[in-house]
Amino acid sequence: MDRPIRVLVAKPGLDGHDRGAKVIARALRDAGMEVIYTGLRQTPEQIVSAAIQEDVDCVAMSILSGAHNTLLPKVVELLKAENAEDILVIGGGVIPDDDIPFLKEKGIAEVFTPGTPTSVTIDFIKANVKRK
Amino acid sequence: MFQKEKLDKIKESFKAYDEKVAETIKKRPERKEVFESGSGAVVNRLYTPADIEDFDYETDLGMPGSYPYTRGVQPTMYRGRFWTMRMYAGFATAEESNKRYKYLIEQGSMGLSVAFDLPTQIGYDSDHPLAEGEVGKVGVAIDSLADMEILFDGIPLDKVSTSMTINAPASVLLAMYIAVAEKQGVTPDKLRGTIQNDILKEYIARGTYIFPTEASMRLITNIFEYCSKEVPQWNTISISGYHIREAGSTAAQEVGFTLADGIAYVEAAIKAGLDVDTFAPRLSFFFNAHNDILEEVAKYRAARRLWARIMKERFGAKKPKSMALKFHTQTGGSTLTAQQPENNIVRVAIQTLAAVLGGTQSLHTNSKDEALALPTEDSVRVALRTQQIVAYESGVADTVDPLAGSYYIEAKTKEIEEEAMKYIKKIDELGGAPKAIDMGYIQQEIMDAAYNYQRDIETGKRIIVGMNKFKIEEEPPKGLLKVDPSVGELQKKKIQELKAKRDNEQVKEKLEALRGACQGDENLMPYILDAVRAYATLGEICGVMREVFGEYQQSVQL
């Protein structure tokens, strides 16, 4: 039998607003996924190392500080460097629409902006993870 | 307040009304089976004197400006002068933020409210590796006194009051403010304003902590003591429920957890040997304003009454000013939607009314575009105008505490006070707020409330106009504020120049003196001020304290 989908929920950068991250973490868990939450102030390096160590299928990052264009692509790059590009990377938070094409180009599979129901995120993960 | 016979009669007619309603509902059901307030408390169909039968005007309300301050902290409230319209602003560099402040003052803003970027809030210079991508983003980058001088250039510090949203490194930023004033020829006793300086809510809800609990509490009580002597008009802390509410708490939790934090600060200061009446008059609070006007008004009134009772009965405060809860309000950022952002103007207007009807001392109104980015100059102006319209056109500021005596408002005030008191008792049992935080109790309670709220939105039980009902197809919004990514490089260059120019020997000396003081138990403020004057950077000063005190480790739980 397949093991449940494993997701790393992470807060990159210095932003401390973690309501969204915690709500999504709990919603994913209630949807039957295994969730690891990193806590605050994670560098891209820490996030990637946790993702590999925990053998996750998806990294979900929440960011409200405006540093998304710097930090999210860096996580994708570092995952590639670790040959872990099969891990699905998604982002959420206060991210202007204008920045979304850039983030997708850099390998962020989807960006969920404020007001997205958790069910949309859950369905997206289910449909897009590459199960090992 | 009420005669027994009359109350009995009201109860009887209420019973008859209730029976009649039951018949009506059979034919024509109400919109919902259960009606709930903005934070999920059950709202009754009708409130009557029977809901406040023990209500006693003298003990529950009194007059405005006197104990228990339910009706407000000043006798005439806004008939004397309006609340301070204080717009929270700061982005990119000190130069750019200085321009925004001058614009806001020109537009009628009465006080400044400084937003710092995250590296500044966490005590890192702009050239620290962890600051990458964050410099100047959510506020202004301040690395040293040199930046602070630019930030307040041309703004006379004896004329404005300044609120600074700074917590873990509050002592350093306050020292920089004092030093800028010195250069302007303004003595510290003339300075008016507030530093947020509330570390407990950082551990609970906002996350910009640096040091472990004990060291943080020491820094805070050092500031209380220093300011009571040197900067007597300064509000030394703004005990904040705002972020607790933004993290998802209910209105009653906002009051309960915030006052529990307040109790912890008072206890720490008393333990440090301060007399309660020397520092308590300079404590201030910071609350949120969400959409449910009536619940919010009751919340502010309950907070004032409860704090007055706590200060008098628990801490034996004697001065009236020690018992009066003054507060700043910010409209609720988390209530704004990225969908149909124009609707946010209406939400902010409703929240403004709540804050004013609740008796706030100062108010920051959010801008319509804040669920998308930092506000533009135009959107900030609309937000400020919203306050001005409520002040000058609505009439609600012309009489004191106009909603008092409403059966619902008084019943709700009592209900929130009682529920908040339950949380305070529970936290007392756990050993006080710092312990309850270390155990994760407060965070867990808020997390549960936040999750319930989200569930209610997704099941459609809670309607958010434009988001889960009345949706339209929308074009992406245009003209959002963008912070130039070169700000980081610019700040790095400024730090290099500063370090080349200043007397580095002197900096080293001042930092070593600070280290020594940190290892002992002296008041740290004079040492920090000396280091600041020598142009030591924020990162260098906080770095010394990090080395001595260590760093707080968050306990993560879902």
XYZ file of C-alpha atoms in Angstrom:
690
model
C 0.000 0.000 0.000
C 1.130 3.536 -0.736
C 2.443 5.502 2.187
C 0.711 8.812 2.872
C 1.959 11.931 1.092
C 4.654 13.637 3.174
C 4.789 17.419 3.200
C 7.296 19.805 4.703
C 5.606 23.064 5.670
C 8.250 25.759 6.002
C 8.595 29.438 6.874
C 11.577 30.779 4.939
C 13.250 34.031 5.887
C 12.719 36.202 8.927
C 8.944 36.669 8.745
C 7.238 35.436 11.905
C 3.582 35.389 10.855
C 2.856 31.703 10.931
C -0.947 31.577 11.143
C -1.231 30.555 7.489
C 1.536 27.986 7.740
C -0.003 26.393 10.822
C -3.526 26.393 9.407
C -2.378 24.775 6.175
C -0.249 22.272 8.090
C -3.242 21.198 10.118
C -5.519 21.067 7.071
C -3.039 18.852 5.204
C -2.807 16.590 8.217
C -6.597 16.376 8.443
C -6.556 15.430 4.753
C -4.449 12.381 5.643
C -0.997 13.667 4.808
C 2.068 13.444 7.026
C 3.165 16.946 7.860
C 6.448 18.221 9.208
C 6.488 21.890 10.197
C 9.917 23.531 10.394
C 9.057 26.488 12.592
C 10.257 30.019 11.932
C 13.337 31.580 10.349
C 14.497 28.823 8.082
C 17.188 29.428 5.515
C 16.746 27.790 2.084
C 19.621 25.476 3.056
C 17.846 24.366 6.240
C 14.591 23.786 4.374
C 16.248 21.652 1.705
C 18.175 19.622 4.224
C 14.989 18.990 6.232
C 13.116 18.024 3.056
C 15.722 15.437 2.126
C 16.178 14.117 5.609
C 12.421 13.715 6.059
C 12.040 12.248 2.569
C 9.077 14.451 1.715
C 7.074 14.551 -1.503
C 6.280 18.241 -1.264
C 7.733 21.416 0.221
C 5.079 24.029 0.998
C 6.468 27.447 1.922
C 4.575 30.335 3.451
C 6.003 33.821 3.195
C 4.589 37.293 3.808
C 7.698 39.408 4.047
C 8.203 40.221 0.386
C 11.412 38.185 0.174
C 9.734 35.474 -1.920
C 11.575 36.254 -5.181
C 14.890 35.702 -3.419
C 14.109 32.788 -1.133
C 11.674 30.512 -2.988
C 13.761 30.050 -6.164
C 16.779 29.352 -4.001
C 15.028 26.359 -2.456
C 14.266 24.942 -5.917
C 17.903 25.448 -6.965
C 19.264 23.749 -3.883
C 16.865 20.820 -4.303
C 18.141 20.416 -7.861
C 21.714 20.475 -6.615
C 20.778 17.598 -4.306
C 19.126 15.695 -7.181
C 15.815 16.098 -5.433
C 13.996 18.039 -8.148
C 11.170 15.493 -8.046
C 9.999 17.126 -4.801
C 6.985 19.340 -5.519
C 7.580 22.925 -4.372
C 4.652 25.261 -3.712
C 4.366 28.675 -2.102
C 1.743 30.785 -0.399
C 1.254 34.103 1.357
C 1.147 37.761 0.430
C 2.665 37.442 -3.032
C 1.656 39.935 -5.733
C 0.205 38.440 -8.929
C 2.966 40.160 -10.897
C 5.602 37.992 -9.260
C 3.865 34.671 -9.860
C 5.023 34.104 -13.485
C 8.624 34.653 -12.351
C 8.256 32.197 -9.486
C 6.695 29.554 -11.746
C 9.475 30.022 -14.247
C 11.899 29.328 -11.408
C 10.189 26.035 -10.640
C 7.617 26.859 -7.971
C 4.751 24.632 -9.137
C 1.968 26.839 -7.787
C 1.495 29.948 -5.659
C -1.534 30.266 -3.392
C -2.440 33.832 -2.488
C -4.627 34.997 0.429
C -8.167 33.659 0.374
C -7.327 30.325 -1.222
C -9.384 27.559 0.426
C -7.169 24.877 1.961
C -9.041 22.303 -0.163
C -7.559 23.870 -3.326
C -4.037 23.423 -1.971
C -4.787 19.880 -0.837
C -6.170 18.906 -4.255
C -3.209 20.493 -5.995
C -0.727 18.527 -3.925
C -2.599 15.271 -4.462
C -2.723 15.821 -8.210
C 0.872 16.897 -8.630
C 3.170 15.015 -6.286
C 5.453 12.581 -8.007
C 5.171 9.541 -5.769
C 8.401 7.641 -5.293
C -30.103 49.450 38.584
C -33.369 47.718 37.927
C -36.312 47.286 40.263
C -37.055 43.658 41.006
C -40.755 43.846 40.132
C -40.001 45.526 36.839
C -37.366 42.916 36.012
C -39.815 40.104 36.772
C -42.261 41.726 34.426
C -39.652 42.024 31.692
C -38.750 38.377 32.146
C -42.376 37.425 31.821
C -42.900 39.409 28.676
C -39.638 38.025 27.297
C -41.026 34.535 27.841
C -44.171 35.457 25.954
C -42.041 36.989 23.181
C -39.932 33.855 22.995
C -42.988 31.651 22.611
C -44.378 33.884 19.930
C -41.042 33.815 18.125
C -41.049 30.020 18.230
C -44.317 30.096 16.290
C -42.991 32.636 13.801
C -39.827 30.606 13.217
C -41.862 27.516 12.369
C -43.404 29.439 9.505
C -40.474 31.647 8.621
C -37.132 30.315 9.876
C -34.374 32.731 10.767
C -31.345 33.043 8.465
C -29.301 30.760 10.652
C -29.936 28.333 13.492
C -27.235 29.891 15.613
C -25.950 33.423 15.216
C -22.332 34.019 16.135
C -20.226 37.116 16.686
C -17.123 37.976 14.692
C -15.066 35.803 16.991
C -17.553 32.974 17.266
C -19.468 33.755 20.478
C -23.185 33.009 20.456
C -25.339 36.095 19.916
C -28.851 36.051 21.365
C -31.872 37.180 19.427
C -32.678 39.936 21.868
C -31.086 41.526 24.899
C -33.125 43.047 27.696
C -32.426 44.380 31.182
C -32.683 40.752 32.331
C -29.327 40.061 30.626
C -27.627 42.611 32.862
C -29.711 42.258 35.979
C -26.764 42.688 38.367
C -25.562 45.716 36.437
C -24.619 48.566 38.725
C -23.808 51.895 37.156
C -21.387 53.038 39.829
C -19.290 49.882 40.082
C -19.528 48.702 36.472
C -19.234 51.976 34.605
C -18.632 55.055 36.720
C -17.817 58.283 34.930
C -15.380 58.643 32.055
C -11.915 59.417 33.358
C -12.454 57.588 36.621
C -12.327 54.076 37.996
C -13.030 51.533 36.543
C -12.632 53.518 33.320
C -15.196 51.457 31.391
C -16.441 54.614 29.710
C -13.013 55.889 28.753
C -9.766 57.142 30.250
C -10.387 60.864 29.840
C -13.355 62.773 31.249
C -14.251 64.440 27.942
C -12.719 61.965 25.488
C -12.882 63.227 21.893
C -14.719 66.425 22.785
C -11.332 67.640 24.029
C -9.306 66.365 21.107
C -9.518 63.531 18.648
C -7.544 60.344 18.961
C -4.068 60.472 17.431
C -4.299 59.514 13.777
C -1.130 57.576 13.448
C -0.298 55.905 10.184
C 2.155 53.005 10.380
C 4.745 53.542 7.713
C 8.232 52.709 6.695
C 9.826 50.965 3.761
C 13.084 50.741 1.892
C 15.639 53.279 3.105
C 15.586 55.970 5.771
C 15.517 58.562 2.960
C 12.351 57.140 1.371
C 10.574 56.673 4.691
C 11.465 60.213 5.733
C 9.671 61.440 2.582
C 6.584 59.351 3.444
C 6.514 60.772 6.998
C 6.657 64.311 5.739
C 3.841 63.524 3.318
C 1.716 62.035 6.112
C 2.302 65.025 8.410
C 1.303 67.313 5.543
C -1.901 65.288 5.097
C -2.885 65.704 8.745
C -1.333 62.674 10.402
C -0.745 63.611 14.049
C 1.892 61.131 15.014
C 4.424 58.946 13.294
C 4.463 55.207 13.517
C 7.648 53.591 12.329
C 7.656 50.202 10.642
C 11.063 48.551 10.634
C 12.184 45.824 8.274
C 12.632 42.302 9.601
C 16.437 42.324 9.909
C 16.169 45.459 12.083
C 13.424 43.853 14.161
C 15.590 40.794 14.748
C 18.784 42.714 15.425
C 20.691 41.987 12.215
C 22.490 44.555 10.084
C 21.515 44.741 6.420
C 24.717 42.937 5.429
C 23.994 39.845 7.552
C 23.481 36.679 5.443
C 20.009 36.108 7.016
C 18.956 39.575 5.854
C 19.199 38.561 2.204
C 16.020 39.512 0.352
C 14.472 41.096 3.461
C 16.157 44.519 3.599
C 13.652 47.374 3.437
C 10.759 45.043 2.589
C 8.210 45.267 5.422
C 9.612 48.461 6.866
C 12.612 50.698 6.908
C 16.142 49.367 7.340
C 17.956 50.975 10.278
C 21.519 49.834 10.825
C 22.918 52.638 12.910
C 22.375 56.103 14.326
C 23.370 57.442 10.898
C 20.184 55.914 9.380
C 18.077 57.192 12.252
C 19.366 60.723 11.706
C 18.176 60.558 8.088
C 14.844 59.012 9.086
C 13.926 61.996 11.271
C 15.710 64.672 9.261
C 13.646 67.855 9.310
C 11.094 66.383 11.743
C 11.338 68.166 15.101
C 11.184 65.476 17.761
C 9.807 67.828 20.413
C 6.761 68.428 18.174
C 5.699 64.950 17.038
C 4.966 61.824 18.978
C 6.519 58.733 17.507
C 5.491 55.155 17.907
C 8.070 52.541 16.999
C 7.073 48.972 16.283
C 10.158 47.435 17.742
C 10.428 44.708 20.321
C 13.502 42.549 20.837
C 15.936 45.433 20.093
C 13.606 48.142 21.486
C 16.277 49.483 23.842
C 18.655 50.074 20.935
C 16.124 51.904 18.768
C 14.953 53.992 21.717
C 18.591 54.897 22.382
C 18.979 55.926 18.727
C 15.861 58.088 19.015
C 17.210 59.778 22.143
C 20.546 60.338 20.388
C 18.875 61.902 17.317
C 16.920 64.198 19.626
C 20.172 65.235 21.346
C 21.572 66.230 17.961
C 18.435 68.288 17.315
C 18.913 69.964 20.700
C 15.845 68.246 22.182
C 16.269 66.878 25.693
C 14.874 63.407 26.509
C 12.219 64.774 28.858
C 10.509 66.401 25.849
C 10.200 63.165 23.898
C 6.759 61.704 23.437
C 5.939 58.391 21.891
C 5.842 54.661 22.382
C 8.068 51.699 21.783
C 6.172 48.473 21.374
C 8.709 46.611 23.507
C 6.321 43.672 24.105
C 8.379 40.545 23.740
C 5.862 38.064 25.154
C 3.524 38.468 22.207
C 6.494 37.898 19.904
C 6.929 34.433 21.371
C 3.157 33.919 21.171
C 2.234 35.302 17.808
C 4.622 37.429 15.792
C 7.951 35.703 15.862
C 10.480 38.559 15.930
C 12.153 37.504 19.162
C 15.890 37.330 19.769
C 16.765 36.499 23.367
C 15.414 33.950 25.846
C 12.486 35.022 28.014
C 14.458 36.021 31.094
C 16.934 38.295 29.311
C 14.078 39.885 27.385
C 12.211 40.642 30.598
C 15.350 42.223 32.027
C 15.761 44.499 29.011
C 12.140 45.562 29.338
C 12.334 46.378 33.030
C 15.622 48.234 32.386
C 13.719 50.431 29.948
C 10.901 51.017 32.469
C 13.401 52.121 35.066
C 15.520 54.267 32.759
C 12.548 56.057 31.215
C 10.823 56.727 34.525
C 13.848 58.907 35.335
C 15.141 60.176 31.989
C 12.306 60.024 29.454
C 9.242 60.543 31.633
C 6.707 61.219 28.876
C 7.596 58.116 26.926
C 5.255 55.126 26.858
C 7.690 52.366 27.650
C 5.672 49.439 26.364
C 2.648 48.792 24.217
C 1.281 45.494 25.418
C -0.110 44.050 22.264
C -3.197 42.034 21.592
C -3.088 43.072 17.958
C -0.851 40.241 16.829
C -2.579 37.740 19.069
C -5.818 38.528 17.242
C -4.119 38.481 13.852
C -2.787 35.031 14.689
C -6.411 33.948 14.952
C -7.552 34.463 18.543
C -11.076 35.371 19.564
C -11.912 38.791 21.031
C -11.996 37.409 24.582
C -8.667 35.631 24.074
C -7.209 38.896 22.791
C -8.138 40.569 26.074
C -7.235 37.619 28.288
C -3.824 36.859 26.786
C -2.844 40.510 26.452
C -3.691 41.369 30.038
C -1.926 38.196 31.193
C 1.192 39.494 29.404
C 0.613 42.849 31.097
C 0.499 41.145 34.474
C 3.818 39.440 33.711
C 5.484 42.793 32.952
C 4.118 44.383 36.107
C 5.315 41.430 38.165
C 8.769 41.534 36.560
C 9.105 45.248 37.246
C 7.990 44.882 40.861
C 10.432 42.008 41.264
C 13.174 44.264 39.876
C 12.433 46.626 42.753
C 10.321 49.262 41.000
C 7.303 50.806 42.653
C 4.155 50.022 40.717
C 3.010 53.634 40.545
C 6.311 54.801 39.029
C 6.044 52.725 35.867
C 2.384 51.707 35.522
C 1.204 55.111 34.233
C 3.544 54.651 31.244
C 2.186 51.254 30.241
C -0.009 51.303 27.184
C -1.860 48.701 25.179
C -2.436 47.895 21.547
C -5.587 46.206 20.291
C -7.037 45.054 17.016
C -10.293 46.177 15.408
C -12.195 43.545 13.498
C -15.517 43.856 11.686
C -18.035 42.994 14.400
C -18.394 46.558 15.715
C -20.476 45.718 18.756
C -18.305 42.868 19.935
C -15.206 45.013 19.459
C -16.656 47.963 21.400
C -17.485 45.602 24.246
C -13.963 44.199 24.042
C -12.291 47.576 24.600
C -14.635 48.431 27.454
C -14.060 45.036 29.076
C -10.285 45.407 28.749
C -10.331 48.798 30.475
C -12.507 47.623 33.330
C -10.576 44.420 33.892
C -7.173 46.145 33.849
C -8.342 48.797 36.288
C -9.482 46.064 38.674
C -6.255 44.088 38.254
C -4.072 47.132 38.925
C -6.033 48.197 41.948
C -6.868 44.878 43.551
C -3.977 42.662 42.522
C -1.109 45.155 42.483
C -2.349 47.748 44.928
C -1.741 50.643 42.548
C -2.679 53.994 44.048
C -2.385 56.483 41.194
C -5.435 56.717 38.955
C -3.116 56.780 35.931
C -1.741 53.394 36.912
C -5.224 51.905 36.575
C -6.347 53.588 33.362
C -5.786 51.422 30.300
C -4.761 53.575 27.346
C -4.614 51.890 23.984
C -3.673 52.250 20.362
C -5.733 50.419 17.771
C -4.962 49.088 14.357
C -7.641 47.864 11.997
C -7.430 44.137 11.349
C -4.937 43.244 8.627
C -6.180 39.667 8.477
C -9.736 40.807 7.714
C -8.645 42.359 4.420
C -9.134 40.402 1.242
C -6.942 40.181 -1.809
C -10.195 39.800 -3.760
C -12.004 43.041 -4.683
C -9.565 45.150 -2.632
C -11.832 48.215 -2.836
C -14.137 46.449 -0.370
C -11.385 46.774 2.200
C -12.035 50.508 2.411
C -15.498 49.679 3.780
C -14.117 47.142 6.230
C -11.595 49.659 7.504
C -14.349 52.262 7.961
C -16.390 49.822 10.047
C -13.346 48.950 12.132
C -12.553 52.626 12.585
C -16.014 53.120 14.031
C -15.455 50.198 16.382
C -12.193 51.673 17.660
C -13.635 55.143 18.122
C -16.851 53.956 19.756
C -14.628 51.839 22.004
C -12.561 54.849 23.106
C -9.148 54.341 21.531
C -6.331 56.868 22.138
C -4.731 56.450 18.752
C -5.569 54.644 15.564
C -3.848 53.273 12.519
C -6.109 52.429 9.623
C -4.932 49.838 7.118
C -4.927 50.555 3.426
C -7.012 48.681 0.892
C -4.050 47.061 -0.827
C -2.421 45.503 2.223
C -3.519 41.955 1.467
C -1.397 42.341 -1.659
C 1.612 44.478 -0.796
C 2.718 47.475 1.257
C 0.388 50.434 0.682
C 0.954 53.126 -1.901
C 0.796 56.805 -0.996
C -2.690 57.077 -2.521
C -4.120 54.140 -0.632
C -2.634 55.371 2.654
C -4.322 58.711 2.088
C -7.739 57.045 1.705
C -7.103 55.138 4.924
C -6.232 58.343 6.764
C -9.248 60.124 5.240
C -11.434 57.336 6.615
C -10.425 58.350 10.130
C -10.937 62.012 9.349
C -14.454 61.373 8.026
C -15.364 59.427 11.146
C -13.857 62.223 13.276
C -15.316 65.258 11.545
C -18.469 64.012 9.837
C -19.991 61.022 11.637
C -20.809 62.670 14.952
C -19.752 59.614 16.960
C -16.926 61.563 18.591
C -19.203 64.249 20.001
C -20.436 62.408 23.066
C -18.513 60.121 25.385
C -19.026 56.337 25.158
C -22.287 56.633 23.198
C -23.121 52.917 23.245
C -23.144 52.597 27.045
C -26.376 51.347 28.486
C -27.201 49.226 25.477
C -28.384 45.911 26.899
C -26.296 44.057 24.350
C -23.136 46.153 24.807
C -23.243 45.894 28.596
C -24.020 42.157 28.554
C -21.244 41.575 26.033
C -18.754 43.702 27.973
C -19.428 41.570 31.026
C -19.204 38.346 29.045
C -15.818 39.248 27.527
C -14.501 40.395 30.893
C -15.502 37.093 32.490
C -14.115 34.968 29.700
C -10.838 36.921 29.653
C -10.607 36.502 33.431
C -10.909 32.730 33.006
C -7.895 32.734 30.685
C -5.942 34.884 33.133
C -6.746 32.448 35.973
C -5.681 29.511 33.852
C -2.391 31.257 32.987
C -1.858 32.073 36.674
C -2.294 28.367 37.436
C 0.324 27.523 34.829
C 2.750 29.912 36.554
C 2.246 33.110 34.550
C 2.457 34.149 30.912
C 6.152 33.363 30.242
C 5.641 29.798 31.538
C 2.345 29.370 29.679
C 4.149 30.473 26.514
C 7.073 28.111 27.069
C 4.536 25.302 27.490
C 2.829 26.332 24.268
C -0.569 26.718 25.965
C -1.391 30.183 24.600
C -0.166 29.352 21.102
C -2.296 26.199 21.071
C -5.469 28.020 22.106
C -4.950 30.602 19.365
C -4.132 27.937 16.803
C -7.407 26.147 17.547
C -9.391 29.356 17.137
C -7.595 30.170 13.872
C -8.333 26.726 12.478
C -12.018 26.945 13.406
C -12.232 30.336 11.715
C -10.717 28.980 8.497
C -13.073 25.961 8.586
C -16.051 28.301 8.944
C -14.965 30.262 5.882
C -14.457 27.149 3.813
C -17.779 25.582 4.766
C -19.501 28.880 4.034
C -20.688 29.219 7.618
C -18.830 32.517 7.743
C -19.332 34.834 4.808
C -16.500 37.006 3.550
C -17.919 39.274 0.865
C -16.057 38.999 -2.407
C -14.099 35.973 -1.222
C -16.530 33.123 -0.576
C -19.682 34.926 -1.711
C -20.451 37.633 -4.283
C -17.345 36.751 -6.240
C -16.526 38.366 -9.563
C -13.909 37.833 -12.246
C -11.109 40.256 -11.515
C -8.165 41.778 -13.291
C -4.989 41.642 -11.240
C -4.627 44.939 -9.333
C -2.268 47.531 -10.761
C 0.046 50.100 -9.245
C 1.131 48.185 -6.124
C 4.102 49.463 -4.183
C 7.336 47.679 -5.038
C 10.411 47.998 -2.918
C 13.468 48.317 -5.108
C 15.600 45.191 -4.632
C 18.737 47.365 -4.726
C 17.932 48.621 -1.196
C 19.914 45.721 0.280
C 23.033 46.661 -1.705
C 22.600 50.334 -0.841
C 22.399 49.580 2.886
C 25.451 47.310 2.680
C 27.415 50.121 1.103
C 26.283 52.560 3.790
C 27.493 50.180 6.523
C 30.896 49.827 4.850
C 31.253 53.589 4.632
C 30.193 54.034 8.237
C 32.706 51.481 9.479
C 35.479 53.202 7.523
C 34.591 56.601 8.920
C 33.777 56.099 12.599
C 36.221 55.711 15.502
C 36.418 51.928 15.597
C 38.505 51.841 18.748
C 35.815 53.740 20.575
C 33.124 51.413 19.199
C 35.059 48.411 20.450
C 35.443 49.975 23.876
C 31.735 50.792 24.175
C 30.730 47.316 23.053
C 33.041 45.719 25.625
C 31.559 47.930 28.329
C 28.110 46.760 27.260
C 29.247 43.142 27.390
C 30.439 43.624 30.953
C 27.144 45.212 31.945
C 25.173 42.358 30.355
C 27.141 39.874 32.451
C 26.281 41.781 35.607
C 22.934 43.188 36.673
C 23.244 46.891 35.931
C 20.724 48.797 33.874
C 21.806 48.345 30.257
C 20.275 51.504 28.795
C 23.217 53.869 29.467
C 25.647 51.374 27.919
C 23.483 50.913 24.854
C 23.119 54.663 24.486
C 26.901 55.095 24.639
C 27.421 52.454 21.958
C 24.750 54.034 19.756
C 26.339 57.485 20.080
C 29.645 56.013 18.910
C 27.809 54.680 15.816
C 28.021 51.029 16.759
C 25.553 49.226 14.509
C 22.354 47.566 15.635
C 23.800 44.210 14.618
C 26.959 44.790 16.669
C 25.022 45.807 19.779
C 22.524 42.945 19.512
C 25.411 40.643 18.648
C 27.068 41.338 22.013
C 23.771 40.654 23.789
C 23.256 37.470 21.743
C 26.662 36.225 22.853
C 25.932 36.857 26.520
C 22.220 35.990 26.673
C 21.853 33.338 23.972
C 18.862 33.048 21.645
C 15.282 31.922 22.185
C 14.326 28.572 20.718
C 10.730 28.318 19.553
C 8.714 25.284 20.624
C 6.863 24.162 17.535
C 3.564 22.410 17.739
C 0.625 22.030 15.437
